[in-house]
Amino acid sequence: MTLVGVDHVQLAAPPGSEEVLRSFYVDDLGMTELPKPPALAARGGCWFRAGAAELHLGIDRDFHPAKKAHPGLLVRDIESYARRLAGRGVAVEWDDLLPGWRRFYCSDPVGNRLEILEPEPQ
């Protein structure tokens, strides 16, 4: 028995938020939307991918944003990401507490926390 990886991370979202999520995850973060299987698409929500990382946003009628729990999204050129997000009105909060990494936190349009990080150059 061997755990071989993480297939995806799921975050919750409120009903009717799919369009703002698409705008953020595709246009702002540069992810690609994945088609959901028809039986799952009927539930609402949306799925996104960048490289091997997948984020699934599922509709939760009793939605509460994840303010502490979060996915860590690995990027190249973190400064460009921070500028791009800030230029689109997304609050960027830099954090220098993790040795060897540059990182910041932001929130998606429904309030879920995201960590954006890049290893420091060697």
PDB file of C-alpha atoms in Angstrom:
ATOM      1  CA  MET A   1       0.000   0.000   0.000  1.00  0.00           C
ATOM      2  CA  THR A   2       1.528   3.333  -1.120  1.00  0.00           C
ATOM      3  CA  LEU A   3       0.182   6.859  -1.293  1.00  0.00           C
ATOM      4  CA  VAL A   4       1.405   8.159  -4.645  1.00  0.00           C
ATOM      5  CA  GLY A   5       0.259  11.786  -4.658  1.00  0.00           C
ATOM      6  CA  VAL A   6      -2.575  14.255  -4.378  1.00  0.00           C
ATOM      7  CA  ASP A   7      -5.047  14.187  -7.260  1.00  0.00           C
ATOM      8  CA  HIS A   8      -6.825  17.438  -6.372  1.00  0.00           C
ATOM      9  CA  VAL A   9      -7.820  19.827  -3.611  1.00  0.00           C
ATOM     10  CA  GLN A  10     -11.456  20.808  -3.218  1.00  0.00           C
ATOM     11  CA  LEU A  11     -12.631  24.139  -1.902  1.00  0.00           C
ATOM     12  CA  ALA A  12     -16.226  25.100  -1.219  1.00  0.00           C
ATOM     13  CA  ALA A  13     -18.105  27.923  -2.915  1.00  0.00           C
ATOM     14  CA  PRO A  14     -21.566  29.427  -2.552  1.00  0.00           C
ATOM     15  CA  PRO A  15     -24.372  28.694  -5.020  1.00  0.00           C
ATOM     16  CA  GLY A  16     -24.238  30.836  -8.161  1.00  0.00           C
ATOM     17  CA  SER A  17     -20.550  31.769  -7.859  1.00  0.00           C
ATOM     18  CA  GLU A  18     -19.239  29.834 -10.857  1.00  0.00           C
ATOM     19  CA  GLU A  19     -18.770  32.843 -13.166  1.00  0.00           C
ATOM     20  CA  VAL A  20     -16.708  34.883 -10.670  1.00  0.00           C
ATOM     21  CA  LEU A  21     -14.671  31.767  -9.886  1.00  0.00           C
ATOM     22  CA  ARG A  22     -13.995  31.185 -13.592  1.00  0.00           C
ATOM     23  CA  SER A  23     -12.919  34.785 -14.017  1.00  0.00           C
ATOM     24  CA  PHE A  24     -10.509  34.561 -11.078  1.00  0.00           C
ATOM     25  CA  TYR A  25      -9.015  31.102 -11.587  1.00  0.00           C
ATOM     26  CA  VAL A  26      -8.744  31.332 -15.393  1.00  0.00           C
ATOM     27  CA  ASP A  27      -8.221  35.047 -16.110  1.00  0.00           C
ATOM     28  CA  ASP A  28      -6.388  36.125 -12.953  1.00  0.00           C
ATOM     29  CA  LEU A  29      -4.428  32.986 -12.017  1.00  0.00           C
ATOM     30  CA  GLY A  30      -4.035  31.529 -15.515  1.00  0.00           C
ATOM     31  CA  MET A  31      -5.487  28.079 -14.784  1.00  0.00           C
ATOM     32  CA  THR A  32      -7.459  26.051 -17.340  1.00  0.00           C
ATOM     33  CA  GLU A  33     -11.039  25.040 -16.641  1.00  0.00           C
ATOM     34  CA  LEU A  34     -11.687  21.317 -16.859  1.00  0.00           C
ATOM     35  CA  PRO A  35     -15.027  19.905 -17.982  1.00  0.00           C
ATOM     36  CA  LYS A  36     -16.863  18.109 -15.202  1.00  0.00           C
ATOM     37  CA  PRO A  37     -18.524  14.779 -15.928  1.00  0.00           C
ATOM     38  CA  PRO A  38     -22.237  15.410 -16.651  1.00  0.00           C
ATOM     39  CA  ALA A  39     -23.505  13.770 -13.440  1.00  0.00           C
ATOM     40  CA  LEU A  40     -21.183  15.998 -11.377  1.00  0.00           C
ATOM     41  CA  ALA A  41     -21.747  19.125 -13.490  1.00  0.00           C
ATOM     42  CA  ALA A  42     -25.414  19.000 -12.478  1.00  0.00           C
ATOM     43  CA  ARG A  43     -24.311  19.802  -8.913  1.00  0.00           C
ATOM     44  CA  GLY A  44     -22.682  23.078  -9.995  1.00  0.00           C
ATOM     45  CA  GLY A  45     -19.159  24.189  -9.197  1.00  0.00           C
ATOM     46  CA  CYS A  46     -16.115  24.108 -11.462  1.00  0.00           C
ATOM     47  CA  TRP A  47     -12.728  22.416 -11.792  1.00  0.00           C
ATOM     48  CA  PHE A  48      -9.406  23.996 -12.763  1.00  0.00           C
ATOM     49  CA  ARG A  49      -5.888  22.775 -13.580  1.00  0.00           C
ATOM     50  CA  ALA A  50      -2.391  24.250 -13.891  1.00  0.00           C
ATOM     51  CA  GLY A  51       0.334  21.708 -14.581  1.00  0.00           C
ATOM     52  CA  ALA A  52      -0.334  18.737 -12.293  1.00  0.00           C
ATOM     53  CA  ALA A  53      -2.302  20.810  -9.775  1.00  0.00           C
ATOM     54  CA  GLU A  54      -6.095  20.594  -9.813  1.00  0.00           C
ATOM     55  CA  LEU A  55      -8.521  22.667  -7.771  1.00  0.00           C
ATOM     56  CA  HIS A  56     -12.148  21.642  -7.589  1.00  0.00           C
ATOM     57  CA  LEU A  57     -14.653  24.180  -6.334  1.00  0.00           C
ATOM     58  CA  GLY A  58     -17.814  22.506  -5.124  1.00  0.00           C
ATOM     59  CA  ILE A  59     -21.070  24.223  -4.295  1.00  0.00           C
ATOM     60  CA  ASP A  60     -21.994  24.225  -0.618  1.00  0.00           C
ATOM     61  CA  ARG A  61     -25.403  25.672   0.277  1.00  0.00           C
ATOM     62  CA  ASP A  62     -24.088  26.354   3.806  1.00  0.00           C
ATOM     63  CA  PHE A  63     -20.869  27.916   2.485  1.00  0.00           C
ATOM     64  CA  HIS A  64     -18.224  29.360   4.801  1.00  0.00           C
ATOM     65  CA  PRO A  65     -14.923  30.411   3.184  1.00  0.00           C
ATOM     66  CA  ALA A  66     -11.721  28.618   4.178  1.00  0.00           C
ATOM     67  CA  LYS A  67      -9.860  31.386   6.041  1.00  0.00           C
ATOM     68  CA  LYS A  68      -7.022  29.231   7.413  1.00  0.00           C
ATOM     69  CA  ALA A  69      -6.988  25.982   5.406  1.00  0.00           C
ATOM     70  CA  HIS A  70      -5.657  26.644   1.907  1.00  0.00           C
ATOM     71  CA  PRO A  71      -3.973  25.163  -1.140  1.00  0.00           C
ATOM     72  CA  GLY A  72      -0.379  26.209  -1.794  1.00  0.00           C
ATOM     73  CA  LEU A  73       0.012  27.124  -5.467  1.00  0.00           C
ATOM     74  CA  LEU A  74       3.552  26.913  -6.829  1.00  0.00           C
ATOM     75  CA  VAL A  75       4.432  29.621  -9.383  1.00  0.00           C
ATOM     76  CA  ARG A  76       7.318  30.997 -11.406  1.00  0.00           C
ATOM     77  CA  ASP A  77       7.940  34.763 -11.253  1.00  0.00           C
ATOM     78  CA  ILE A  78       5.989  35.410  -8.078  1.00  0.00           C
ATOM     79  CA  GLU A  79       6.494  39.177  -8.367  1.00  0.00           C
ATOM     80  CA  SER A  80       4.555  39.185 -11.656  1.00  0.00           C
ATOM     81  CA  TYR A  81       1.743  37.182 -10.052  1.00  0.00           C
ATOM     82  CA  ALA A  82       1.545  39.617  -7.150  1.00  0.00           C
ATOM     83  CA  ARG A  83       1.461  42.633  -9.492  1.00  0.00           C
ATOM     84  CA  ARG A  84      -1.121  41.018 -11.740  1.00  0.00           C
ATOM     85  CA  LEU A  85      -3.433  40.147  -8.858  1.00  0.00           C
ATOM     86  CA  ALA A  86      -3.011  43.512  -7.134  1.00  0.00           C
ATOM     87  CA  GLY A  87      -3.715  45.249 -10.461  1.00  0.00           C
ATOM     88  CA  ARG A  88      -6.995  43.332 -10.627  1.00  0.00           C
ATOM     89  CA  GLY A  89      -8.013  44.462  -7.158  1.00  0.00           C
ATOM     90  CA  VAL A  90      -6.952  41.323  -5.252  1.00  0.00           C
ATOM     91  CA  ALA A  91      -5.349  42.023  -1.867  1.00  0.00           C
ATOM     92  CA  VAL A  92      -1.863  40.460  -1.668  1.00  0.00           C
ATOM     93  CA  GLU A  93      -0.333  39.798   1.762  1.00  0.00           C
ATOM     94  CA  TRP A  94       3.392  38.932   1.653  1.00  0.00           C
ATOM     95  CA  ASP A  95       4.786  36.565   4.285  1.00  0.00           C
ATOM     96  CA  ASP A  96       8.513  35.954   4.865  1.00  0.00           C
ATOM     97  CA  LEU A  97       8.217  33.364   7.656  1.00  0.00           C
ATOM     98  CA  LEU A  98       9.010  30.264   5.565  1.00  0.00           C
ATOM     99  CA  PRO A  99      12.782  29.939   5.033  1.00  0.00           C
ATOM    100  CA  GLY A 100      13.789  29.272   1.446  1.00  0.00           C
ATOM    101  CA  TRP A 101      10.500  30.462  -0.036  1.00  0.00           C
ATOM    102  CA  ARG A 102       8.906  33.678  -1.272  1.00  0.00           C
ATOM    103  CA  ARG A 103       5.183  33.633  -0.691  1.00  0.00           C
ATOM    104  CA  PHE A 104       2.034  35.644  -0.322  1.00  0.00           C
ATOM    105  CA  TYR A 105      -1.558  35.006   0.575  1.00  0.00           C
ATOM    106  CA  CYS A 106      -4.659  36.197  -1.206  1.00  0.00           C
ATOM    107  CA  SER A 107      -8.312  35.202  -1.349  1.00  0.00           C
ATOM    108  CA  ASP A 108     -10.456  34.057  -4.226  1.00  0.00           C
ATOM    109  CA  PRO A 109     -13.665  36.029  -4.946  1.00  0.00           C
ATOM    110  CA  VAL A 110     -15.682  34.003  -2.431  1.00  0.00           C
ATOM    111  CA  GLY A 111     -13.148  34.399   0.397  1.00  0.00           C
ATOM    112  CA  ASN A 112     -11.152  31.148   0.256  1.00  0.00           C
ATOM    113  CA  ARG A 113      -7.514  31.648   1.253  1.00  0.00           C
ATOM    114  CA  LEU A 114      -4.776  30.799  -1.256  1.00  0.00           C
ATOM    115  CA  GLU A 115      -1.025  30.625  -0.712  1.00  0.00           C
ATOM    116  CA  ILE A 116       1.078  31.543  -3.736  1.00  0.00           C
ATOM    117  CA  LEU A 117       4.723  30.501  -3.398  1.00  0.00           C
ATOM    118  CA  GLU A 118       8.028  30.133  -5.205  1.00  0.00           C
ATOM    119  CA  PRO A 119      11.345  28.751  -3.970  1.00  0.00           C
ATOM    120  CA  GLU A 120      14.007  31.386  -3.421  1.00  0.00           C
ATOM    121  CA  PRO A 121      16.811  31.247  -5.984  1.00  0.00           C
ATOM    122  CA  GLN A 122      19.714  29.037  -4.904  1.00  0.00           C
TER     123      GLN A 122
END
